[in-house]
mmCIF file of C-alpha atoms and ligand atoms in Angstrom:
data_model
loop_
_atom_site.group_PDB
_atom_site.id
_atom_site.type_symbol
_atom_site.label_atom_id
_atom_site.label_comp_id
_atom_site.label_asym_id
_atom_site.label_seq_id
_atom_site.Cartn_x
_atom_site.Cartn_y
_atom_site.Cartn_z
ATOM 1 C CA UNK P 913 127.483 236.570 223.321
ATOM 2 C CA UNK P 914 126.193 235.856 219.664
ATOM 3 C CA UNK P 915 128.029 234.592 217.069
ATOM 4 C CA UNK P 916 128.055 235.662 213.470
ATOM 5 C CA UNK P 917 125.902 232.403 212.423
ATOM 6 C CA UNK P 918 123.323 233.344 215.105
ATOM 7 C CA UNK P 919 123.079 236.535 213.942
ATOM 8 C CA UNK P 920 122.786 235.739 210.255
ATOM 9 C CA UNK P 921 120.004 232.759 211.443
ATOM 10 C CA UNK P 922 118.183 235.612 213.307
ATOM 11 C CA UNK P 923 118.353 237.784 210.129
ATOM 12 C CA UNK P 924 116.770 234.881 208.288
ATOM 13 C CA UNK P 925 114.097 234.371 210.851
ATOM 14 C CA UNK P 926 113.270 237.954 210.466
ATOM 15 C CA UNK P 927 113.304 237.939 206.798
ATOM 16 C CA UNK P 928 110.498 235.160 206.954
ATOM 17 C CA UNK P 929 108.921 236.627 209.286
ATOM 18 C CA UNK P 930 108.600 239.654 206.960
ATOM 19 C CA UNK P 931 107.912 237.936 203.939
ATOM 20 C CA UNK P 932 104.916 236.253 205.682
ATOM 21 C CA UNK P 933 103.872 239.598 206.666
ATOM 22 C CA UNK P 934 103.930 241.574 203.055
ATOM 23 C CA UNK P 935 102.367 238.532 201.774
ATOM 24 C CA UNK P 936 99.575 238.959 204.113
ATOM 25 C CA UNK P 937 99.445 242.579 202.969
ATOM 26 C CA UNK P 938 99.645 242.158 199.232
ATOM 27 C CA UNK P 939 102.898 243.366 199.143
ATOM 28 C CA UNK P 940 105.940 241.601 197.949
ATOM 29 C CA UNK P 941 110.051 242.247 198.028
ATOM 30 C CA UNK P 942 111.242 243.523 194.553
ATOM 31 C CA UNK P 943 114.998 242.274 195.136
ATOM 32 C CA UNK P 944 113.908 238.687 195.058
ATOM 33 C CA UNK P 945 111.598 238.849 191.722
ATOM 34 C CA UNK P 946 113.321 241.662 189.799
ATOM 35 C CA UNK P 947 114.952 239.319 187.190
ATOM 36 C CA UNK P 948 111.857 237.639 186.650
ATOM 37 C CA UNK P 949 110.397 240.941 186.039
ATOM 38 C CA UNK P 950 113.376 242.120 184.049
ATOM 39 C CA UNK P 951 115.252 239.235 182.525
ATOM 40 C CA UNK P 952 118.498 239.750 180.948
ATOM 41 C CA UNK P 953 117.261 238.100 177.893
ATOM 42 C CA UNK P 954 114.469 236.737 176.082
ATOM 43 C CA UNK P 955 113.902 233.103 177.588
ATOM 44 C CA UNK P 956 110.262 232.668 177.489
ATOM 45 C CA UNK P 957 109.410 232.861 174.021
ATOM 46 C CA UNK P 958 108.481 229.399 173.801
ATOM 47 C CA UNK P 959 109.919 226.379 172.128
ATOM 48 C CA UNK P 960 111.037 225.721 168.897
ATOM 49 C CA UNK P 961 107.987 223.646 167.266
ATOM 50 C CA UNK P 962 107.429 221.705 163.960
ATOM 51 C CA UNK P 963 104.180 219.912 162.697
ATOM 52 C CA UNK P 964 103.906 217.860 159.772
ATOM 53 C CA UNK P 965 101.159 218.105 157.399
ATOM 54 C CA UNK P 966 100.232 214.809 157.595
ATOM 55 C CA UNK P 967 99.607 214.734 160.930
ATOM 56 C CA UNK P 968 97.991 218.151 161.145
ATOM 57 C CA UNK P 969 95.609 217.231 157.982
ATOM 58 C CA UNK P 970 94.422 213.878 159.625
ATOM 59 C CA UNK P 971 93.433 215.108 162.874
ATOM 60 C CA UNK P 972 91.647 218.192 161.676
ATOM 61 C CA UNK P 973 89.659 215.868 159.265
ATOM 62 C CA UNK P 974 88.913 213.702 162.456
ATOM 63 C CA UNK P 975 87.845 216.356 163.797
ATOM 64 C CA UNK P 976 85.618 216.798 160.577
ATOM 65 C CA UNK P 977 83.976 213.247 161.860
ATOM 66 C CA UNK P 978 83.197 214.298 165.258
ATOM 67 C CA UNK P 979 81.978 218.107 165.130
ATOM 68 C CA UNK P 980 80.536 220.434 162.541
ATOM 69 C CA UNK P 981 81.608 223.911 161.872
ATOM 70 C CA UNK P 982 78.124 225.024 162.822
ATOM 71 C CA UNK P 983 78.610 223.169 166.330
ATOM 72 C CA UNK P 984 82.186 223.852 167.342
ATOM 73 C CA UNK P 985 81.512 227.842 165.401
ATOM 74 C CA UNK P 986 84.922 227.534 164.305
ATOM 75 C CA UNK P 987 86.268 223.856 164.127
ATOM 76 C CA UNK P 988 89.598 224.523 164.593
ATOM 77 C CA UNK P 989 92.938 222.614 165.987
ATOM 78 C CA UNK P 990 94.570 224.973 167.922
ATOM 79 C CA UNK P 991 98.719 225.080 167.820
ATOM 80 C CA UNK P 992 99.967 224.372 171.494
ATOM 81 C CA UNK P 993 103.409 225.493 172.060
ATOM 82 C CA UNK P 994 105.053 222.635 174.294
ATOM 83 C CA UNK P 995 106.272 225.354 176.732
ATOM 84 C CA UNK P 996 102.665 226.655 177.310
ATOM 85 C CA UNK P 997 100.533 223.469 177.416
ATOM 86 C CA UNK P 998 96.771 224.453 178.052
ATOM 87 C CA UNK P 999 97.123 227.990 177.300
ATOM 88 C CA UNK P 1000 96.258 227.667 173.407
ATOM 89 C CA UNK P 1001 99.731 229.572 172.954
ATOM 90 C CA UNK P 1002 101.690 229.129 169.764
ATOM 91 C CA UNK P 1003 104.050 231.575 170.806
ATOM 92 C CA UNK P 1004 104.387 233.561 173.997
ATOM 93 C CA UNK P 1005 102.294 236.121 172.201
ATOM 94 C CA UNK P 1006 100.137 234.738 169.811
ATOM 95 C CA UNK P 1007 97.355 232.074 168.595
ATOM 96 C CA UNK P 1008 97.513 229.627 165.846
ATOM 97 C CA UNK P 1009 95.365 227.032 164.751
ATOM 98 C CA UNK P 1010 94.235 224.726 161.805
ATOM 99 C CA UNK P 1011 90.812 225.269 160.675
ATOM 100 C CA UNK P 1012 88.745 222.684 158.810
ATOM 101 C CA UNK P 1013 85.097 223.688 156.894
ATOM 102 C CA UNK P 1014 83.754 220.555 154.590
ATOM 103 C CA UNK P 1015 81.637 220.959 151.834
ATOM 104 C CA UNK P 1016 78.218 222.430 152.563
ATOM 105 C CA UNK P 1017 79.589 223.956 156.028
ATOM 106 C CA UNK P 1018 79.193 227.512 156.981
ATOM 107 C CA UNK P 1019 81.119 228.974 160.101
ATOM 108 C CA UNK P 1020 78.354 231.376 161.745
ATOM 109 C CA UNK P 1021 78.988 235.187 161.421
ATOM 110 C CA UNK P 1022 80.731 236.965 164.549
ATOM 111 C CA UNK P 1023 83.034 239.591 165.217
ATOM 112 C CA UNK P 1024 85.423 240.454 167.880
ATOM 113 C CA UNK P 1025 87.869 243.011 169.069
ATOM 114 C CA UNK P 1026 90.808 240.280 168.419
ATOM 115 C CA UNK P 1027 92.135 240.483 164.431
ATOM 116 C CA UNK P 1028 92.755 237.171 162.503
ATOM 117 C CA UNK P 1029 94.932 236.307 159.739
ATOM 118 C CA UNK P 1030 94.822 233.438 157.696
ATOM 119 C CA UNK P 1031 96.950 231.659 154.823
ATOM 120 C CA UNK P 1032 94.904 229.046 152.730
ATOM 121 C CA UNK P 1033 96.694 225.705 152.692
ATOM 122 C CA UNK P 1034 94.383 223.081 151.061
ATOM 123 C CA UNK P 1035 91.423 223.273 148.712
ATOM 124 C CA UNK P 1036 90.083 226.501 146.699
ATOM 125 C CA UNK P 1037 86.896 228.341 146.113
ATOM 126 C CA UNK P 1038 85.754 228.585 149.938
ATOM 127 C CA UNK P 1039 84.741 232.027 150.962
ATOM 128 C CA UNK P 1040 85.052 234.425 154.120
ATOM 129 C CA UNK P 1041 82.784 237.176 154.068
ATOM 130 C CA UNK P 1042 84.163 240.377 155.542
ATOM 131 C CA UNK P 1043 82.259 243.474 155.719
ATOM 132 C CA UNK P 1044 79.275 242.722 153.383
ATOM 133 C CA UNK P 1045 81.609 240.980 150.700
ATOM 134 C CA UNK P 1046 82.697 237.443 149.834
ATOM 135 C CA UNK P 1047 86.490 236.754 149.583
ATOM 136 C CA UNK P 1048 87.150 233.623 147.574
ATOM 137 C CA UNK P 1049 89.761 231.741 148.718
ATOM 138 C CA UNK P 1050 92.513 229.859 146.704
ATOM 139 C CA UNK P 1051 95.843 228.334 148.377
ATOM 140 C CA UNK P 1052 98.633 230.567 149.252
ATOM 141 C CA UNK P 1053 95.954 233.498 149.704
ATOM 142 C CA UNK P 1054 96.631 235.789 152.247
ATOM 143 C CA UNK P 1055 93.259 237.009 154.212
ATOM 144 C CA UNK P 1056 92.376 239.157 157.115
ATOM 145 C CA UNK P 1057 89.511 239.936 159.099
ATOM 146 C CA UNK P 1058 90.050 243.278 161.139
ATOM 147 C CA UNK P 1059 89.371 244.277 164.426
ATOM 148 C CA UNK P 1060 85.399 244.206 165.109
ATOM 149 C CA UNK P 1061 84.383 243.166 161.658
ATOM 150 C CA UNK P 1062 81.607 240.197 161.220
ATOM 151 C CA UNK P 1063 82.879 237.699 159.783
ATOM 152 C CA UNK P 1064 81.774 233.983 158.452
ATOM 153 C CA UNK P 1065 83.265 231.607 156.252
ATOM 154 C CA UNK P 1066 81.459 228.858 153.654
ATOM 155 C CA UNK P 1067 82.388 226.216 151.610
ATOM 156 C CA UNK P 1068 80.048 225.641 148.661
ATOM 157 C CA UNK P 1069 82.863 223.284 146.849
ATOM 158 C CA UNK P 1070 82.835 219.482 147.151
ATOM 159 C CA UNK P 1071 86.015 219.427 148.726
ATOM 160 C CA UNK P 1072 87.509 220.046 152.218
ATOM 161 C CA UNK P 1073 88.901 223.611 152.985
ATOM 162 C CA UNK P 1074 91.872 223.958 155.043
ATOM 163 C CA UNK P 1075 93.710 227.166 156.358
ATOM 164 C CA UNK P 1076 96.191 228.533 159.179
ATOM 165 C CA UNK P 1077 94.582 231.227 161.299
ATOM 166 C CA UNK P 1078 96.577 233.695 163.625
ATOM 167 C CA UNK P 1079 94.958 235.644 165.937
ATOM 168 C CA UNK P 1080 96.197 238.325 168.553
ATOM 169 C CA UNK P 1081 93.980 237.331 171.223
ATOM 170 C CA UNK P 1082 96.769 237.132 173.913
ATOM 171 C CA UNK P 1083 97.347 240.965 173.316
ATOM 172 C CA UNK P 1084 93.932 241.900 173.441
ATOM 173 C CA UNK P 1085 93.474 239.924 176.583
ATOM 174 C CA UNK P 1086 96.784 241.228 178.069
ATOM 175 C CA UNK P 1087 94.912 244.641 177.910
ATOM 176 C CA UNK P 1088 91.881 243.065 178.857
ATOM 177 C CA UNK P 1089 90.072 244.665 175.805
ATOM 178 C CA UNK P 1090 88.021 241.761 174.300
ATOM 179 C CA UNK P 1091 84.553 242.033 173.262
ATOM 180 C CA UNK P 1092 82.608 239.517 170.882
ATOM 181 C CA UNK P 1093 79.163 238.941 169.556
ATOM 182 C CA UNK P 1094 77.171 236.821 166.866
ATOM 183 C CA UNK P 1095 75.520 237.971 163.705
ATOM 184 C CA UNK P 1096 71.563 237.334 164.176
ATOM 185 C CA UNK P 1097 71.603 234.645 161.130
ATOM 186 C CA UNK P 1098 74.546 232.144 160.298
ATOM 187 C CA UNK P 1099 75.706 234.428 157.276
ATOM 188 C CA UNK P 1100 75.782 238.207 157.117
ATOM 189 C CA UNK P 1101 74.400 239.709 153.882
ATOM 190 C CA UNK P 1102 76.266 240.507 151.156
ATOM 191 C CA UNK P 1103 75.960 244.102 150.387
ATOM 192 C CA UNK P 1104 79.459 244.217 147.668
ATOM 193 C CA UNK P 1105 80.280 242.327 144.778
ATOM 194 C CA UNK P 1106 83.280 239.913 145.277
ATOM 195 C CA UNK P 1107 86.652 241.497 144.210
ATOM 196 C CA UNK P 1108 85.125 245.532 145.047
ATOM 197 C CA UNK P 1109 87.485 246.175 148.239
ATOM 198 C CA UNK P 1110 90.487 244.997 146.049
ATOM 199 C CA UNK P 1111 89.212 247.031 142.652
ATOM 200 C CA UNK P 1112 89.013 250.121 145.160
ATOM 201 C CA UNK P 1113 91.882 250.071 147.456
ATOM 202 C CA UNK P 1114 94.479 247.377 145.907
ATOM 203 C CA UNK P 1115 94.720 248.055 142.295
ATOM 204 C CA UNK P 1116 97.277 251.113 142.483
ATOM 205 C CA UNK P 1117 93.704 253.252 142.690
ATOM 206 C CA UNK P 1118 91.700 254.715 145.083
ATOM 207 C CA UNK P 1119 88.429 256.208 144.939
ATOM 208 C CA UNK P 1120 88.539 259.744 143.693
ATOM 209 C CA UNK P 1121 89.336 261.831 146.662
ATOM 210 C CA UNK P 1122 89.775 259.081 149.031
ATOM 211 C CA UNK P 1123 91.690 259.836 152.215
ATOM 212 C CA UNK P 1124 93.161 257.262 154.618
ATOM 213 C CA UNK P 1125 90.458 257.184 157.499
ATOM 214 C CA UNK P 1126 91.260 255.553 160.915
ATOM 215 C CA UNK P 1127 89.953 251.984 161.016
ATOM 216 C CA UNK P 1128 90.725 248.290 159.576
ATOM 217 C CA UNK P 1129 92.538 247.728 156.629
ATOM 218 C CA UNK P 1130 89.876 248.246 153.753
ATOM 219 C CA UNK P 1131 91.147 245.299 151.585
ATOM 220 C CA UNK P 1132 90.953 241.763 152.990
ATOM 221 C CA UNK P 1133 92.779 239.514 150.490
ATOM 222 C CA UNK P 1134 96.142 239.342 148.936
ATOM 223 C CA UNK P 1135 95.977 236.505 146.318
ATOM 224 C CA UNK P 1136 98.825 234.687 145.687
ATOM 225 C CA UNK P 1137 98.499 234.810 142.261
ATOM 226 C CA UNK P 1138 99.965 238.271 142.791
ATOM 227 C CA UNK P 1139 102.239 237.334 145.540
ATOM 228 C CA UNK P 1140 104.194 234.349 143.797
ATOM 229 C CA UNK P 1141 105.215 236.133 140.513
ATOM 230 C CA UNK P 1142 106.141 239.194 142.473
ATOM 231 C CA UNK P 1143 108.893 237.099 144.273
ATOM 232 C CA UNK P 1144 109.930 235.324 141.638
ATOM 233 C CA UNK P 1145 110.946 238.484 140.136
ATOM 234 C CA UNK P 1146 112.667 239.579 143.153
ATOM 235 C CA UNK P 1147 114.559 236.491 143.229
ATOM 236 C CA UNK P 1148 115.456 236.789 139.487
ATOM 237 C CA UNK P 1149 116.603 240.187 140.084
ATOM 238 C CA UNK P 1150 118.872 239.286 142.577
ATOM 239 C CA UNK P 1151 117.077 240.693 145.669
ATOM 240 C CA UNK P 1152 118.083 237.688 147.904
ATOM 241 C CA UNK P 1153 119.122 238.554 151.756
ATOM 242 C CA UNK P 1154 121.773 236.365 152.572
ATOM 243 C CA UNK P 1155 119.638 235.398 156.207
ATOM 244 C CA UNK P 1156 115.878 235.738 154.791
ATOM 245 C CA UNK P 1157 115.847 235.273 151.179
ATOM 246 C CA UNK P 1158 113.525 237.578 149.264
ATOM 247 C CA UNK P 1159 111.048 238.444 152.117
ATOM 248 C CA UNK P 1160 108.027 240.446 151.648
ATOM 249 C CA UNK P 1161 105.585 242.149 154.310
ATOM 250 C CA UNK P 1162 101.786 242.414 153.410
ATOM 251 C CA UNK P 1163 100.553 245.678 153.635
ATOM 252 C CA UNK P 1164 97.170 247.515 153.438
ATOM 253 C CA UNK P 1165 98.508 249.593 150.350
ATOM 254 C CA UNK P 1166 96.201 252.365 151.748
ATOM 255 C CA UNK P 1167 98.480 253.289 154.580
ATOM 256 C CA UNK P 1168 101.551 250.906 154.089
ATOM 257 C CA UNK P 1169 101.582 249.608 157.105
ATOM 258 C CA UNK P 1170 100.520 246.077 158.207
ATOM 259 C CA UNK P 1171 96.735 245.304 157.468
ATOM 260 C CA UNK P 1172 96.678 244.289 161.477
ATOM 261 C CA UNK P 1173 98.319 246.504 163.912
ATOM 262 C CA UNK P 1174 99.329 243.565 165.944
ATOM 263 C CA UNK P 1175 100.978 241.361 163.456
ATOM 264 C CA UNK P 1176 103.260 241.289 160.715
ATOM 265 C CA UNK P 1177 102.707 238.574 157.664
ATOM 266 C CA UNK P 1178 104.984 237.955 155.604
ATOM 267 C CA UNK P 1179 106.126 235.890 152.640
ATOM 268 C CA UNK P 1180 109.810 234.428 151.297
ATOM 269 C CA UNK P 1181 111.139 232.679 148.774
ATOM 270 C CA UNK P 1182 114.241 230.626 149.568
ATOM 271 C CA UNK P 1183 116.131 229.629 146.115
ATOM 272 C CA UNK P 1184 117.159 226.022 145.498
ATOM 273 C CA UNK P 1185 120.854 225.075 147.208
ATOM 274 C CA UNK P 1186 120.536 228.317 149.357
ATOM 275 C CA UNK P 1187 121.883 228.012 152.848
ATOM 276 C CA UNK P 1188 120.886 231.286 154.873
ATOM 277 C CA UNK P 1189 122.877 232.707 157.437
ATOM 278 C CA UNK P 1190 121.331 232.174 161.017
ATOM 279 C CA UNK P 1191 118.915 235.191 162.176
ATOM 280 C CA UNK P 1192 117.380 235.643 165.244
ATOM 281 C CA UNK P 1193 114.899 238.356 166.341
ATOM 282 C CA UNK P 1194 112.506 239.524 169.253
ATOM 283 C CA UNK P 1195 109.461 238.314 167.312
ATOM 284 C CA UNK P 1196 108.385 234.555 167.688
ATOM 285 C CA UNK P 1197 107.174 233.416 164.167
ATOM 286 C CA UNK P 1198 104.820 231.279 162.764
ATOM 287 C CA UNK P 1199 105.927 229.501 159.475
ATOM 288 C CA UNK P 1200 104.118 227.494 156.854
ATOM 289 C CA UNK P 1201 105.538 226.079 153.809
ATOM 290 C CA UNK P 1202 103.774 227.361 150.414
ATOM 291 C CA UNK P 1203 105.786 225.550 148.018
ATOM 292 C CA UNK P 1204 109.077 223.192 148.470
ATOM 293 C CA UNK P 1205 111.166 221.060 150.505
ATOM 294 C CA UNK P 1206 114.362 221.749 152.850
ATOM 295 C CA UNK P 1207 115.545 221.966 156.643
ATOM 296 C CA UNK P 1208 114.862 224.624 159.212
ATOM 297 C CA UNK P 1209 117.380 223.953 162.151
ATOM 298 C CA UNK P 1210 115.695 226.214 165.189
ATOM 299 C CA UNK P 1211 117.741 226.395 168.251
ATOM 300 C CA UNK P 1212 119.186 223.167 169.108
ATOM 301 C CA UNK P 1213 116.862 221.284 166.617
ATOM 302 C CA UNK P 1214 115.954 220.538 162.961
ATOM 303 C CA UNK P 1215 113.384 219.560 160.875
ATOM 304 C CA UNK P 1216 112.702 218.364 157.115
ATOM 305 C CA UNK P 1217 110.003 221.023 156.050
ATOM 306 C CA UNK P 1218 107.827 220.012 152.606
ATOM 307 C CA UNK P 1219 104.222 221.392 151.901
ATOM 308 C CA UNK P 1220 101.947 222.841 154.602
ATOM 309 C CA UNK P 1221 104.173 221.823 157.541
ATOM 310 C CA UNK P 1222 103.840 224.443 159.924
ATOM 311 C CA UNK P 1223 106.983 225.444 162.614
ATOM 312 C CA UNK P 1224 107.550 227.916 165.251
ATOM 313 C CA UNK P 1225 111.033 230.041 165.571
ATOM 314 C CA UNK P 1226 110.522 231.458 169.230
ATOM 315 C CA UNK P 1227 111.893 234.752 170.223
ATOM 316 C CA UNK P 1228 115.074 235.525 170.335
ATOM 317 C CA UNK P 1229 115.956 231.803 168.981
ATOM 318 C CA UNK P 1230 118.480 231.257 166.208
ATOM 319 C CA UNK P 1231 117.180 229.805 162.917
ATOM 320 C CA UNK P 1232 118.912 228.837 159.540
ATOM 321 C CA UNK P 1233 117.419 227.375 156.236
ATOM 322 C CA UNK P 1234 118.758 224.760 154.087
ATOM 323 C CA UNK P 1235 116.958 224.736 150.613
ATOM 324 C CA UNK P 1236 116.164 221.194 148.527
ATOM 325 C CA UNK P 1237 113.623 222.771 145.856
ATOM 326 C CA UNK P 1238 112.951 226.407 145.872
ATOM 327 C CA UNK P 1239 111.167 227.575 149.244
ATOM 328 C CA UNK P 1240 108.284 229.500 149.391
ATOM 329 C CA UNK P 1241 107.473 229.973 153.600
ATOM 330 C CA UNK P 1242 104.471 232.239 154.747
ATOM 331 C CA UNK P 1243 105.247 233.341 158.264
ATOM 332 C CA UNK P 1244 103.275 235.695 160.820
ATOM 333 C CA UNK P 1245 104.879 237.232 164.226
ATOM 334 C CA UNK P 1246 104.166 240.633 166.259
ATOM 335 C CA UNK P 1247 107.272 242.524 164.847
ATOM 336 C CA UNK P 1248 104.967 245.316 163.923
ATOM 337 C CA UNK P 1249 103.750 245.719 167.414
ATOM 338 C CA UNK P 1250 107.635 245.227 168.853
ATOM 339 C CA UNK P 1251 108.427 247.812 166.303
ATOM 340 C CA UNK P 1252 105.708 250.365 167.205
ATOM 341 C CA UNK P 1253 106.680 249.878 171.097
ATOM 342 C CA UNK P 1254 110.423 250.345 170.352
ATOM 343 C CA UNK P 1255 111.341 246.950 171.523
ATOM 344 C CA UNK P 1256 112.533 245.302 168.284
ATOM 345 C CA UNK P 1257 115.677 243.290 167.766
ATOM 346 C CA UNK P 1258 117.512 241.418 165.127
ATOM 347 C CA UNK P 1259 120.468 239.857 164.927
ATOM 348 C CA UNK P 1260 122.387 238.085 161.860
ATOM 349 C CA UNK P 1261 125.118 235.534 161.821
ATOM 350 C CA UNK P 1262 127.330 235.977 158.889
ATOM 351 C CA UNK P 1263 128.370 231.917 158.061
ATOM 352 C CA UNK P 1264 131.640 232.769 157.568
ATOM 353 C CA UNK P 1265 132.473 233.835 160.617
ATOM 354 C CA UNK P 1266 129.845 231.254 162.164
HETATM 355 C C1 LIG R 2322 87.714 232.928 165.256
HETATM 356 O O1 LIG R 2322 86.856 234.210 164.984
HETATM 357 C C2 LIG R 2322 88.145 232.382 164.356
HETATM 358 O O2 LIG R 2322 86.664 233.444 162.494
HETATM 359 C C3 LIG R 2322 89.143 231.314 164.129
HETATM 360 O O3 LIG R 2322 87.827 231.646 161.727
HETATM 361 C C4 LIG R 2322 90.013 231.387 165.547
HETATM 362 C C5 LIG R 2322 90.431 231.945 167.774
HETATM 363 C C6 LIG R 2322 89.936 232.315 168.828
HETATM 364 C C7 LIG R 2322 88.935 233.170 168.551
HETATM 365 C C8 LIG R 2322 88.379 233.622 167.437
HETATM 366 C C9 LIG R 2322 87.347 232.358 162.826
HETATM 367 C C10 LIG R 2322 89.718 231.877 166.449
HETATM 368 C C11 LIG R 2322 88.762 233.104 166.899
#
């Protein structure tokens, strides 16, 4: 006579055999992996991260002694989230890196499906050429190279130029849509005057009869000399969100949308003495300090933050800021993509209740 225990062990053995048979036939029982596929809430957004500018700068300058921009194609130290070693991911969906161009160097022209955004961290006067126009870089400037546009970078100054890159390569690769090629020469031909795209599309004017067609942003640079006074004025006007401070998103003025369809980039001002309400959202965010000094708490970790430090607030992780000296923070995330897909969620904690 079979006992309950016998029946249970027979069932276990049958299930083991079934599992083996399924695996051999490229099938799997959903009931054993369902929660992995449809988690109760985000848990794999990466770890909170912080890199100090001193460490980043020293190491990227060391890379400058060991490899040229031309040899490397792009001389970049990839920001790797500790939860994704070896994957080149700064968050679960985004790529981030620190790029160096030494005096006289050119990073040769190429194009790819992935879009790139940049925040200039150190050294004015270098350029990125996009779509036949040299875009001059100054610290704090936000610059984009839309999907499929040839782009090369050059430094004809006497000082190093360093910037933060963000790319949507993992989104492109998830969809298995990557294409890339190189321009036959290191520099693409310059067919436009520097500032031409800004004058055409970014001064509250558009060429007579212009209508927005498909395609990427027609402007490539959002100068800090315009961003900074706007944040200042809005701060003085009292437009300070208790969690986010004065937060403004970069847009393509001809579409009022993010200049890159997969990534949102923002600049925010947190006033001196500000203590933010804790905030979390589903978009893991890479941030860097453009000015000022303070402290950030991300999940259970906390760091002092100062000029050009880079840190990561992972998806659905609480962050909170304490400000000593008025902070200007740059950030980029996949927010626009998640909003478009209907996935967007955010949550604020009222400090009075926290
Ligand atoms: C790229 O083209 C640049 O153009 C930087 O500066 C980083 C990372 C992966 C793929 C392409 C650039 C990149 C990249």
